[in-house]
Each structure stands twice: as structure tokens, then as C-alpha cells.
Short mmCIF file of C-alpha atoms in Angstrom, two decimals:
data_model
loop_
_atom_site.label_atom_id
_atom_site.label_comp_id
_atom_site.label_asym_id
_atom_site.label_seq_id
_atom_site.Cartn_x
_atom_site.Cartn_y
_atom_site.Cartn_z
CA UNK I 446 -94.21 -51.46 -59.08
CA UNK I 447 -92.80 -54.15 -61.29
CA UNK I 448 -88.88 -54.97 -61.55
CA UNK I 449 -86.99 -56.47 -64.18
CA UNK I 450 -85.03 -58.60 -61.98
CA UNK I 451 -88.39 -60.28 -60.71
CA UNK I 452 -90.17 -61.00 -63.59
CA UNK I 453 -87.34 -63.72 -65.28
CA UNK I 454 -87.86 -65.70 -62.07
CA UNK I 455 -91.33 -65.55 -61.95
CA UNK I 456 -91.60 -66.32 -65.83
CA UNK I 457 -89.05 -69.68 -65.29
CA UNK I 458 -91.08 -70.52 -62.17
CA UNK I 459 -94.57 -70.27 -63.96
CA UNK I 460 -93.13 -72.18 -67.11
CA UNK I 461 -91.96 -74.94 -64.56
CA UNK I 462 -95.35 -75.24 -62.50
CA UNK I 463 -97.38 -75.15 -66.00
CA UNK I 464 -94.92 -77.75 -67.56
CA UNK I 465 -95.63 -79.78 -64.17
CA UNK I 466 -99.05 -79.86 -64.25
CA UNK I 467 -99.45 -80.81 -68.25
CA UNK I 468 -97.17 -83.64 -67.57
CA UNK I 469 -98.38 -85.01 -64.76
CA UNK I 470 -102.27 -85.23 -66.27
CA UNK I 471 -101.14 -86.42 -69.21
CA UNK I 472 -98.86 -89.51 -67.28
CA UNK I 473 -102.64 -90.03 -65.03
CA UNK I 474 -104.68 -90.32 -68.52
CA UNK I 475 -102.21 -93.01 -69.67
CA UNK I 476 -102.04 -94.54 -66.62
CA UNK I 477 -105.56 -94.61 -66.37
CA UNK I 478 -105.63 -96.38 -69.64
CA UNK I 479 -103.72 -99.20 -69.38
CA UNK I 480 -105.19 -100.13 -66.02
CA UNK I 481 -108.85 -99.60 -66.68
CA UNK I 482 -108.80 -100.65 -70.67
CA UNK I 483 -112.86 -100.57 -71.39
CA UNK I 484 -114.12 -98.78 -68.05
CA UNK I 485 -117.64 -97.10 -68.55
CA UNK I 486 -116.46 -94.03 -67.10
CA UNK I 487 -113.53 -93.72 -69.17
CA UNK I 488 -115.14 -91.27 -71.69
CA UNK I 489 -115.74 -89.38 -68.53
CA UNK I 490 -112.22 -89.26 -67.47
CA UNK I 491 -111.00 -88.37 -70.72
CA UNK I 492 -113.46 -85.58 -71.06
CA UNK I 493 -112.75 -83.81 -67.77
CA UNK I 494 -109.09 -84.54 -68.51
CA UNK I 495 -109.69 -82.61 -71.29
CA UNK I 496 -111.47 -79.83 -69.82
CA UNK I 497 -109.21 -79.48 -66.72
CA UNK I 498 -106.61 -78.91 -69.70
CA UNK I 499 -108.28 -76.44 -71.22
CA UNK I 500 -109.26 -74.43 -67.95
CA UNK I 501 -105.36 -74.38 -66.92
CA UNK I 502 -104.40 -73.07 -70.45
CA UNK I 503 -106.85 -69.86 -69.82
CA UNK I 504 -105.05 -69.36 -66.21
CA UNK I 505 -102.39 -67.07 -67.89
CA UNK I 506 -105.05 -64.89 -69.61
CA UNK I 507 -106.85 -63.90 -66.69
CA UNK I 508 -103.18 -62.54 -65.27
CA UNK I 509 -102.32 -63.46 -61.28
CA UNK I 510 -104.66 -60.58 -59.39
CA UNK I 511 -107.22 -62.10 -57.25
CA UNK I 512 -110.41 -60.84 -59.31
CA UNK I 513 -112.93 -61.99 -59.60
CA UNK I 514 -112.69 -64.02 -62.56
CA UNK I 515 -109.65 -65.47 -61.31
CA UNK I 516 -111.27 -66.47 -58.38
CA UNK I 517 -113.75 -68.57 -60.54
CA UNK I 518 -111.54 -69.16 -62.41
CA UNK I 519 -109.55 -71.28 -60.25
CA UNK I 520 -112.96 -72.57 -58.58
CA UNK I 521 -113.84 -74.58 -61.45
CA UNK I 522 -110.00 -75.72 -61.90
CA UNK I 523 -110.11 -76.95 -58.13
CA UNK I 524 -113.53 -78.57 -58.76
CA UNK I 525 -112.60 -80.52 -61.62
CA UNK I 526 -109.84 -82.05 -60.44
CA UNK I 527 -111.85 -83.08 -57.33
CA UNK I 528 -114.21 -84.50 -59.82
CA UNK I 529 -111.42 -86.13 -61.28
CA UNK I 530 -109.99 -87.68 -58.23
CA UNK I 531 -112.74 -89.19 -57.36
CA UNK I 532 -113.24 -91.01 -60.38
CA UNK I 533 -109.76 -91.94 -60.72
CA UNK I 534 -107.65 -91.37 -57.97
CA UNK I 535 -104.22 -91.30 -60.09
CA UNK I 536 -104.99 -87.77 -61.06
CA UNK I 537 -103.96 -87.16 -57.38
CA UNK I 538 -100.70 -85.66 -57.87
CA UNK I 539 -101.78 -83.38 -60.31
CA UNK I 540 -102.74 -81.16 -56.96
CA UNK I 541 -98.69 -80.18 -56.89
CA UNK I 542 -98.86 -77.94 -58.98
CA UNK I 543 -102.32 -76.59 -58.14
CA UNK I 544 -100.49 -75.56 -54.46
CA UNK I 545 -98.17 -73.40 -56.61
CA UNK I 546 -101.67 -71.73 -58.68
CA UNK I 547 -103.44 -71.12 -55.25
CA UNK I 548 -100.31 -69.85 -53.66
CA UNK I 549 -100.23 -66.77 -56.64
CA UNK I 550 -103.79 -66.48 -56.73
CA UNK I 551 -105.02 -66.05 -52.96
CA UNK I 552 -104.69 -63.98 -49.94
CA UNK I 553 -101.84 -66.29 -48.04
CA UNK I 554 -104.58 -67.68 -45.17
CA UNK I 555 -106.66 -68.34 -48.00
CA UNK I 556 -104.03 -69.96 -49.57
CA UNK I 557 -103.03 -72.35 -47.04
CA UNK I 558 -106.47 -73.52 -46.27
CA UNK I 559 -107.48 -74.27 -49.92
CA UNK I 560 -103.66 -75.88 -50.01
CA UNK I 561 -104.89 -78.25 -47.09
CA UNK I 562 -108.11 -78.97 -48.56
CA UNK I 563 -105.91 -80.45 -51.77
CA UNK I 564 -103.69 -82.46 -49.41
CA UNK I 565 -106.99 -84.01 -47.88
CA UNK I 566 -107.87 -85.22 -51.13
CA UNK I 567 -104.07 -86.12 -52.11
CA UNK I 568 -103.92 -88.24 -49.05
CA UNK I 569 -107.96 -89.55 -49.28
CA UNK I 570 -106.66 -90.79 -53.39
CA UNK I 571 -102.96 -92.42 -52.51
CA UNK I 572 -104.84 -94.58 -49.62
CA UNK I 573 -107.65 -95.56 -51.61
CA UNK I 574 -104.82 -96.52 -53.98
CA UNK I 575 -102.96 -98.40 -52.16
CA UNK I 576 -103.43 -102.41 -51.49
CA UNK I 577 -103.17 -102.03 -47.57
CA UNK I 578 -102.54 -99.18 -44.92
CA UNK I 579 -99.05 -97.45 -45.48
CA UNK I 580 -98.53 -94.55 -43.01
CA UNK I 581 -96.09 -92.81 -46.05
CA UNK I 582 -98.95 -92.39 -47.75
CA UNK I 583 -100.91 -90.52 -44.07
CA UNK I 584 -97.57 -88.29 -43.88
CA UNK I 585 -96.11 -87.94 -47.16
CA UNK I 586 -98.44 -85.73 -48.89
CA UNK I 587 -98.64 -82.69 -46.10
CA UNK I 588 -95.24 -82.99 -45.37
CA UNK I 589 -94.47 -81.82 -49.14
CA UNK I 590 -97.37 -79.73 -49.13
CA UNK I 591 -95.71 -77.46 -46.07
CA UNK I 592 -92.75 -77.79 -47.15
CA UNK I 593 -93.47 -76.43 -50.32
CA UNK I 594 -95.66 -73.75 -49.22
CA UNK I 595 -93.42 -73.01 -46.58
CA UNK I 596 -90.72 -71.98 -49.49
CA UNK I 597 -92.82 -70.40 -51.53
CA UNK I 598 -94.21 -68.61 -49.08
CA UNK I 599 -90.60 -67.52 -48.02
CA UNK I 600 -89.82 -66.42 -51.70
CA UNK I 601 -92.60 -64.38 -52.51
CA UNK I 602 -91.73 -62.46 -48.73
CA UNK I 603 -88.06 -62.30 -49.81
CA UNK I 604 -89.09 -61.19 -53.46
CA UNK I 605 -91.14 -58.27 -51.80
CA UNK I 606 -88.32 -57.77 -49.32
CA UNK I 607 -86.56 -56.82 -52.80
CA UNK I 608 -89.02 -54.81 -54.62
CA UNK I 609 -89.39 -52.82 -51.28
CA UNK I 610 -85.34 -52.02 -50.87
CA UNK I 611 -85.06 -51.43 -54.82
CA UNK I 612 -88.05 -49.08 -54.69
CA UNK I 613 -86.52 -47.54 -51.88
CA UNK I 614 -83.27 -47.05 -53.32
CA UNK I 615 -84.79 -45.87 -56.61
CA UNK I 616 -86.63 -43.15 -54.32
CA UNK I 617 -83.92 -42.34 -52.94
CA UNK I 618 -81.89 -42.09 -56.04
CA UNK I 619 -84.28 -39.84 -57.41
CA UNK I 620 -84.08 -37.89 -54.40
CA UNK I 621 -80.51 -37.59 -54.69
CA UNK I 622 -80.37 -36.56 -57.47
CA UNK I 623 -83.59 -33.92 -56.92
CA UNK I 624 -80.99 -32.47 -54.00
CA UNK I 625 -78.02 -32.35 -56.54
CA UNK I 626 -80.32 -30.48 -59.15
CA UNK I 627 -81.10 -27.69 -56.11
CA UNK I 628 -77.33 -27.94 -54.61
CA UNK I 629 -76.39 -27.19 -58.14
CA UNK I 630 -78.80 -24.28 -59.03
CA UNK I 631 -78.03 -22.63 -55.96
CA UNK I 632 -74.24 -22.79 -56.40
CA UNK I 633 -75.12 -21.45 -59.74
CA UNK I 634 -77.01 -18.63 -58.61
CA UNK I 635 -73.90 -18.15 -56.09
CA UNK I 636 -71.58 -17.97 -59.05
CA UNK I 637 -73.47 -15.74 -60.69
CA UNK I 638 -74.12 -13.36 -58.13
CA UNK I 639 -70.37 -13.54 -57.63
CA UNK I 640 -69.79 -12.53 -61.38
CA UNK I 641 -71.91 -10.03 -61.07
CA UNK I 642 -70.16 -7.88 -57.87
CA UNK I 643 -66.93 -8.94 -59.35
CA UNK I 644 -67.73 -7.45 -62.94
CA UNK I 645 -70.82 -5.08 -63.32
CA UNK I 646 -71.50 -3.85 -59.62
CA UNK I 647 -67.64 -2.84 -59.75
CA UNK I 648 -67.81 -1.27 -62.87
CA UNK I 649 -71.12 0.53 -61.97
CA UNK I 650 -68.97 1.84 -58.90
CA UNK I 651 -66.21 2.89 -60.84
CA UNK I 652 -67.97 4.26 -63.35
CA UNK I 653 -70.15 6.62 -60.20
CA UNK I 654 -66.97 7.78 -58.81
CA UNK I 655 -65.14 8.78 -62.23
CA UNK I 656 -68.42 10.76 -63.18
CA UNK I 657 -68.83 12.21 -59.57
CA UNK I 658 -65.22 13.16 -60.38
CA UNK I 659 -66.00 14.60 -63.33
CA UNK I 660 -68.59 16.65 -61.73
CA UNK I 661 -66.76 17.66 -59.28
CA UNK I 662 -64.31 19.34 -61.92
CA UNK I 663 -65.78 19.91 -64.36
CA UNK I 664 -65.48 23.58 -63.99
CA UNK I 665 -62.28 23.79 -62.69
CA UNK I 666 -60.51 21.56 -64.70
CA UNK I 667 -62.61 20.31 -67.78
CA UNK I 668 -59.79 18.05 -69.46
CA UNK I 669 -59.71 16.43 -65.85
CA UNK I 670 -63.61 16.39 -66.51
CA UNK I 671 -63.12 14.56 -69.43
CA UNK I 672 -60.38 12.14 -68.77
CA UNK I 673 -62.72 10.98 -66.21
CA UNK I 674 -66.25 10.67 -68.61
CA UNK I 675 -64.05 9.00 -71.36
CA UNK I 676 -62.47 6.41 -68.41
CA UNK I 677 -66.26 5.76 -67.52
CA UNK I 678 -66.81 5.00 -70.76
CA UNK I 679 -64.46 2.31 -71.62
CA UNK I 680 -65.51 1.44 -68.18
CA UNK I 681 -68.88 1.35 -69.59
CA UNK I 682 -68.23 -0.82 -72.57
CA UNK I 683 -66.03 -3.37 -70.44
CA UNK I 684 -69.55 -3.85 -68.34
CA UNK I 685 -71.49 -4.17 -71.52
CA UNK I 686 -69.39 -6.89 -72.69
CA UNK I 687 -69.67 -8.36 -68.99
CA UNK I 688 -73.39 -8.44 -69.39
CA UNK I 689 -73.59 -10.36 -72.65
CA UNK I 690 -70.92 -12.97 -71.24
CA UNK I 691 -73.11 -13.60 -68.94
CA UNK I 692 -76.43 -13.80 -70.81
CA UNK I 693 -74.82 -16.23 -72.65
CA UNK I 694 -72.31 -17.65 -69.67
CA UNK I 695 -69.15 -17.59 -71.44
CA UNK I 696 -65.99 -17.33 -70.49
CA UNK I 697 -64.60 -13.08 -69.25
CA UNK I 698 -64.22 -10.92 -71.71
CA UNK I 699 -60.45 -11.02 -70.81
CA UNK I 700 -60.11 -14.43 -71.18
CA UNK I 701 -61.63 -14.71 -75.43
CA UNK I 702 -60.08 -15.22 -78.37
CA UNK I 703 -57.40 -17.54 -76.99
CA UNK I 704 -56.10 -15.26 -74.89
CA UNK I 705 -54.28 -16.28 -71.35
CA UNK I 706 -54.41 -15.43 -67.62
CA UNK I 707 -51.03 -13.22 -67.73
CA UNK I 708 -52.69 -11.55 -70.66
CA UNK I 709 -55.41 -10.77 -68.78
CA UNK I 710 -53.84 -9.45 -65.64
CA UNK I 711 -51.40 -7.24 -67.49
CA UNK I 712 -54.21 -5.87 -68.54
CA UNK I 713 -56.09 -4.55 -65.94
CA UNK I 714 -56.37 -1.29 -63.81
CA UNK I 715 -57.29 0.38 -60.64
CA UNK I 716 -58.72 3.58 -61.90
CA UNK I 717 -56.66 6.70 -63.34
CA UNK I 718 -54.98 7.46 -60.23
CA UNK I 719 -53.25 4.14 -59.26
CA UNK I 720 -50.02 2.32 -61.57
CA UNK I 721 -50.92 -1.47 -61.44
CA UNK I 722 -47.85 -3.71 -62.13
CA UNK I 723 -47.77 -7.24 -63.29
CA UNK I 724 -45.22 -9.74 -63.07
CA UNK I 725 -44.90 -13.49 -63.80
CA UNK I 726 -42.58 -15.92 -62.16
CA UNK I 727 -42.11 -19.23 -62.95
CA UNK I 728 -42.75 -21.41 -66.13
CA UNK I 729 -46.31 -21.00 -67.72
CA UNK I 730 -48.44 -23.78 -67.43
CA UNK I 731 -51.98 -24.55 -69.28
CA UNK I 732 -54.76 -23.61 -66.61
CA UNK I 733 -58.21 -25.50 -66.36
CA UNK I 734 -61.19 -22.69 -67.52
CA UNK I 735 -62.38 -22.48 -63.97
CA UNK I 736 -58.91 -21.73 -62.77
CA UNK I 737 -58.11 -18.77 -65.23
CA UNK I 738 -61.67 -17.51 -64.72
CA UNK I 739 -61.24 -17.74 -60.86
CA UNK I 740 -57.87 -15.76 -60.58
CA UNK I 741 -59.05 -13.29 -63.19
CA UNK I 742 -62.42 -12.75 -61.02
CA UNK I 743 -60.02 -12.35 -57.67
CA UNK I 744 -57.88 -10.14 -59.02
CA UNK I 745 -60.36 -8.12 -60.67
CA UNK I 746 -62.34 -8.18 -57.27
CA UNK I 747 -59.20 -7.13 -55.58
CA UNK I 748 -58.12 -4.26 -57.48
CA UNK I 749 -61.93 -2.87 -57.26
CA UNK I 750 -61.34 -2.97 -53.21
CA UNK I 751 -57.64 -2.13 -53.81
CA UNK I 752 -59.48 1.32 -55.56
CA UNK I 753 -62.44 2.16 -53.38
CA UNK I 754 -60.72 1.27 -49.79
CA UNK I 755 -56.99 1.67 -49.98
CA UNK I 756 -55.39 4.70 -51.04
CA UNK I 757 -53.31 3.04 -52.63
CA UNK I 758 -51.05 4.49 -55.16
CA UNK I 759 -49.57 1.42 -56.78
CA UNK I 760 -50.77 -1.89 -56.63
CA UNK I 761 -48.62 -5.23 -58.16
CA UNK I 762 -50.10 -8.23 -59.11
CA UNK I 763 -47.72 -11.22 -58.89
CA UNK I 764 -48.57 -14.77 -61.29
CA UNK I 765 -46.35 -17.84 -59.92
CA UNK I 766 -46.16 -21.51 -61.14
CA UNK I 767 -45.12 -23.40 -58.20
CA UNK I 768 -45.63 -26.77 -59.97
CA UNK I 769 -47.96 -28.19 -58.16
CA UNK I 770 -50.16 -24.82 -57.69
CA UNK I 771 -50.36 -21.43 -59.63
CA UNK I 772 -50.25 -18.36 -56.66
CA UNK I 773 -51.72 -14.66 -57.31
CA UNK I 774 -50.62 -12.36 -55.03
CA UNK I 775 -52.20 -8.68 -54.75
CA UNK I 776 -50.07 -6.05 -53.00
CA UNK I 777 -50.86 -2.52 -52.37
CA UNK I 778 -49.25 0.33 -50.63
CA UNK I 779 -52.35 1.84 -49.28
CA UNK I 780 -52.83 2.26 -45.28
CA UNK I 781 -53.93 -1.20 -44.92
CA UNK I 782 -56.12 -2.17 -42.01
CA UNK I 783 -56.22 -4.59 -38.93
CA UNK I 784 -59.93 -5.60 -39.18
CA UNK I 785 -62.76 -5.63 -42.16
CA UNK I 786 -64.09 -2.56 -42.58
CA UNK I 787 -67.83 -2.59 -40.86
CA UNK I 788 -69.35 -1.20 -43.77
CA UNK I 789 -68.11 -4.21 -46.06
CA UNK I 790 -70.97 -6.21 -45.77
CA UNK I 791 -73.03 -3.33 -47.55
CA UNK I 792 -71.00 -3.11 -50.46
CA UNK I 793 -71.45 -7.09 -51.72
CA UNK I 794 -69.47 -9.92 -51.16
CA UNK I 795 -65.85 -9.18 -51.12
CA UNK I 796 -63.63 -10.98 -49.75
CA UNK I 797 -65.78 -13.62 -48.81
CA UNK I 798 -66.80 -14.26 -52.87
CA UNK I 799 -63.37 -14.64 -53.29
CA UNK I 800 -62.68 -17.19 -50.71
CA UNK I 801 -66.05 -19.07 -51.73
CA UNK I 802 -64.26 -19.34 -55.32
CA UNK I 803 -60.81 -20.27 -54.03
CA UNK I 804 -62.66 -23.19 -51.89
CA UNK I 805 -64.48 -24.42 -54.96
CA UNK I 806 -61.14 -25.24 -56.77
CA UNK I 807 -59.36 -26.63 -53.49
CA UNK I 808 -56.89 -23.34 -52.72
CA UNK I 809 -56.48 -21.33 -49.99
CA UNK I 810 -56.67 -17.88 -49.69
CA UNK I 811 -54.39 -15.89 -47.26
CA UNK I 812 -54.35 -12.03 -46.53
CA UNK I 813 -51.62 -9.89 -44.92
CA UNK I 814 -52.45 -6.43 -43.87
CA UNK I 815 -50.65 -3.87 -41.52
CA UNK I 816 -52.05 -0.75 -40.99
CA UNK I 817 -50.01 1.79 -42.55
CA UNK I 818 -47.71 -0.82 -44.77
CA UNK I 819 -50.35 -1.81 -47.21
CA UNK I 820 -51.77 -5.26 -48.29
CA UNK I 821 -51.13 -8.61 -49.42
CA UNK I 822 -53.63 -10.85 -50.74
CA UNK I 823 -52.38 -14.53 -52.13
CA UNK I 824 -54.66 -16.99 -53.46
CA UNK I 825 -53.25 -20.13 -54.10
CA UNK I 826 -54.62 -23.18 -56.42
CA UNK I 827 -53.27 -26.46 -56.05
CA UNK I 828 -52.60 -28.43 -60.01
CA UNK I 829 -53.31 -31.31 -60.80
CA UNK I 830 -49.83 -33.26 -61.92
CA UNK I 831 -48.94 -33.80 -65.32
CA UNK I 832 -49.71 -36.53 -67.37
#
């Protein structure tokens, strides 16, 4: 995998070693010139010049993979310079930049040697150069030739070093993010099946013990009968409108049109046989979506318990802004109880959905329960502070 952040640095490094190279032949042709004006072999040197030239400028072309074509490529660049040198030993510097073209192109052992092979000839030129024996010229040439392998061989490990941790991190980015998608569908499917007891499964409850009601009176006492079939109804509309809010996931029923939280709790009911008061305390504060939606779900949720478990015969619901938090408290004056009932777990998720959706939000959920003296539930919602 290519990165961005690799590619400027290769691009200024290749622009340098190219740059290099054209310079350096070029200053060796002159050179050449004006010390050997009228040498037979001049056309020679200018011709190979010429066609070392043109051989570099196809390097690019043939991209930096070690195929096959590079690999002849760079053969016949290599062996005309050799030519070269040995015609004209000037042209012996030119091999610089050839290091940095054999570095790209081969395997590093492959590399090195071929690198060695041009300080042999960088060393053999410079002596044959020189007017008598200067042991610069013995030492000179490898010591810049492992030097500069030596960093770019340390480069191109570092520069891998960094494509390996950025491909790594983009992995595990990508994973990340993979585990967010799943945390977040199943937190979704949580919410939903939340939504669900707290709306239709109660309703479908209600709605089975109003018409077993019914049943159950429907000789006897056949307005009774029909109180209870006409409660089941608007029972049965309030879970139709349940089901499309949730097709379409917006906000409760309750909750449209602009309506607010007290609204809604003043609103709702335990069934035909229990009074449900609602009060509000404190000063009423704009509630975040998820807030409203939460309390009205509790509450709801509740008041369907409140109903089925209780025997209750009144039940208040208590709003309070604290401030800093919003608290609704659901009492009852049913016979209460000291532990869950052991058939709870069959019947959905209760109290635990509503502690899952107080946690969400950062609250705390509390419940107070004497057998014989009724219940208290509280959930309470911390605020974020005012602007």
C-alpha cells in the first residue's frame, strides 16, 4: 500500500538523484573537452555520453519494481558508464548517483554488491587520475559509498517502519469503527426491544386483561362488558400509533406535535380501576429528546407493572426540576414487595429496561418498596448546565 506522506519524499529525493546525475555527466563531457581538445575517441565519448543520457531518462518509465526490464534496464546503464570510465575516467563520479538507482532497483544484498562493484571502478578512475599515489583517493570513495548506503538503507527501513504502523493504525481504525457499527446496532436493537415491552407488549397485555374482563362479565354486567371492549380499544389505537412510530422511529406518540413531558404524564393511566395523579414541582426546563422519551418510556413501563403486579388503587407520578437533574418518581399504594417477583423475567424486561435507559443518559434509578405500604420508584437524570 502506498501513502501520501511517502511519496513527496520519494518524488524530492528522485528529482535530486536525477538532477545529480545530469549534472555531473554533463560537468565530465566539458571537462573532457577542454583537456583532450582533438582526441580520436572523443566522438566516442560524446556518443556514449549521449546514450547513457538517454538510458537514464527512460529509468522513470519502467517505474522502481525489480522486473525484468528494469533489471536490463539498469544493466546497460551500469555497462555504459563502465564503458565510459574506461575511456575517460572523469565520468567517475557520475557512479553517485547510480548507488542511489541500484539502491531502489535491487534486492538490498544485491544492492550492496553491485554498489561495491561501482566503488571499484570509482576508486580504479580517481587513481588512474591522479599524478602520484594519494591514499584519499584508496579511502575516499567507499567511505561515501557506505556511508551513503548505510542512510539510505536506514530510510527506506524507517519509511517501511511507517507504512507498516500507518497501515496498522488504518486497520485498526477500520476496525474500530467496524466494532462501533455492531456496538451501535446492537444498542439499537436493545432500544428497540425496549420500546417495544414498554409500548406494544404492554398494551397487548392490557388490552388481554380488559377483554378477559369483558368476558368474564359480559353476562352479568354488559355495560361493565363494554366499558372494558371500548378501553381495549383506545388501548388498541394507542398501540397502532406505537407501531407506526416505530416503523418510522419517531419520537412517542405522547411526545408529537410540540407537546411536553408533563403533558404527557398527565396523560396517562393504569387501567379503569386505578386514579393516576400527576404533579409537577419545580420550574420547567427544556429536556433533550432522549430525556423526555426516556421518562415517558419509565413511567409508562411503570404504571404497566404498577397495573398487572400491585393492586394498587392509586398511583402518583411526581415531575421535579432540581436544576441540575429532572426526578420522576412513581408511587403506588399497592402491597408492595421485598424481592422481584420470580416470574418477572417471563414477562420482558422490566425493571431492568428501565435501568438500562436511565444508565444511557447518566441517572440513577432507585426503588423503595415495603410490603404492605406500596412503592416508590425515582429515576433521576442529571442536566447539563445552562448556557
Amino acid at each position: 500500500m502506498s501513502h501520501p506522506t511517502s511519496k513527496p519524499d520519494t518524488r524530492t529525493l528522485t528529482t535530486v538523484a536525477h538532477t545529480a546525475f545530469f549534472l555531473l555527466l554533463g560537468a565530465s563531457v566539458v571537462r573532457f573537452l577542454l583537456r583532450h581538445p582533438g582526441e580520436p575517441r572523443t566522438p566516442w565519448i560524446i556518443a556514449l555520453s549521449v546514450t547513457l543520457a538517454l538510458l537514464y531518462v527512460l529509468g522513470p518509465a519502467l517505474g522502481a519494481a525489480p522486473t525484468a526490464r528494469r533489471l536490463l534496464w539498469l544493466g546497460l546503464v551500469v555497462t555504459t558508464w563502465m564503458v565510459l570510465v574506461v575511456l575517460a575516467p572523469s565520468f567517475a563520479w557520475c557512479a553517485v548517483p547510480l548507488f542511489f538507482t541500484a539502491l531502489r532497483t535491487l534486492p538490498p544484498r544485491a544492492a550492496i554488491v553491485l554498489v561495491a562493484l561501482l566503488t571499484g571502478f570509482v576508486v580504479i578512475a580517481q587513481l588512474q587520475l591522479a599524478k602520484s599515489f594519494d591514499p584519499n583517493l584508496l579511502l575516499a570513495p567507499p567511505a561515501v559509498a557506505a556511508l551513503a548506503t548505510a542512510v539510505f538503507v536506514h530510510m527506506e527501513r524507517q519509511a517501511q517502519a511507517q507504512r507498516t504502523l500507518i497501515d496498522d493504525l488504518i486497520r485498526t481504525r477500520r476496525e474500530l469503527a467496524a466494532t462501533e457499527r455492531r456496538e451501535g446496532t446492537l444498542a439499537e436493537r436493545q432500544r428497540l426491544s425496549m420500546e417495544i415491552h414498554d409500548t406494544l407488549a404492554q398494551n397487548l397485555s392490557s388490552q388481554q386483561m380488559l377483554l378477559q374482563a369483558a368476558d368474564r362479565t359480559w353476562d352479568t354486567d354488559p355495560a361493565t362488558a363494554r366499558a372494558h371492549v371500548r378501553t381495549a380499544t383506545g388501548i388498541a389505537a394507542h398501540g397502532l400509533a406505537e407501531a407506526r412510530r416505530l416503523v418510522h422511529d419517531l419520537a412517542p406518540p405522547e411526545l408529537a406535535d410540540g407537546a411536553g413531558l408533563a403533558e404527557a404524564l398527565r396523560s396517562l393511566d393504569a387501567g379503569p380501576d386505578i386514579e393516576v395523579r400527576f404533579h409537577l414541582e419545580g420550574t420547567p426546563a427544556p429536556l433533550p429528546d432522549r430525556v423526555q422519551s426516556a421518562l415517558l418510556r419509565i413511567a409508562q413501563g411503570a404504571l404497566a407493572n404498577v397495573r398487572e403486579h400491585s393492586g394498587a388503587r392509586t398511583a402518583a407520578l411526581t415531575l421535579s426540576f432540581l436544576g441540575d437533574q429532572v426526578v420522576l418518581d412513581i408511587a403506588d399504594d399497592g402491597h408492595g414487595f421485598t424481592e422481584p417477583r420470580a416470574d418477572a423475567a417471563d414477562r420482558g424486561h422490566g425493571l431492568p429496561a428501565m435501568r438500562a435507559r436511565v444508565r444511557q443518559l447518566g441517572g440513577t434509578l432507585t426503588i423503595e418498596s415495603t410490603p404492605g405500604e406500596g412503592t416508590v420508584l425515582s429515576a433521576a437524570i442529571p442536566l447539563e448546565p445552562a448556557p
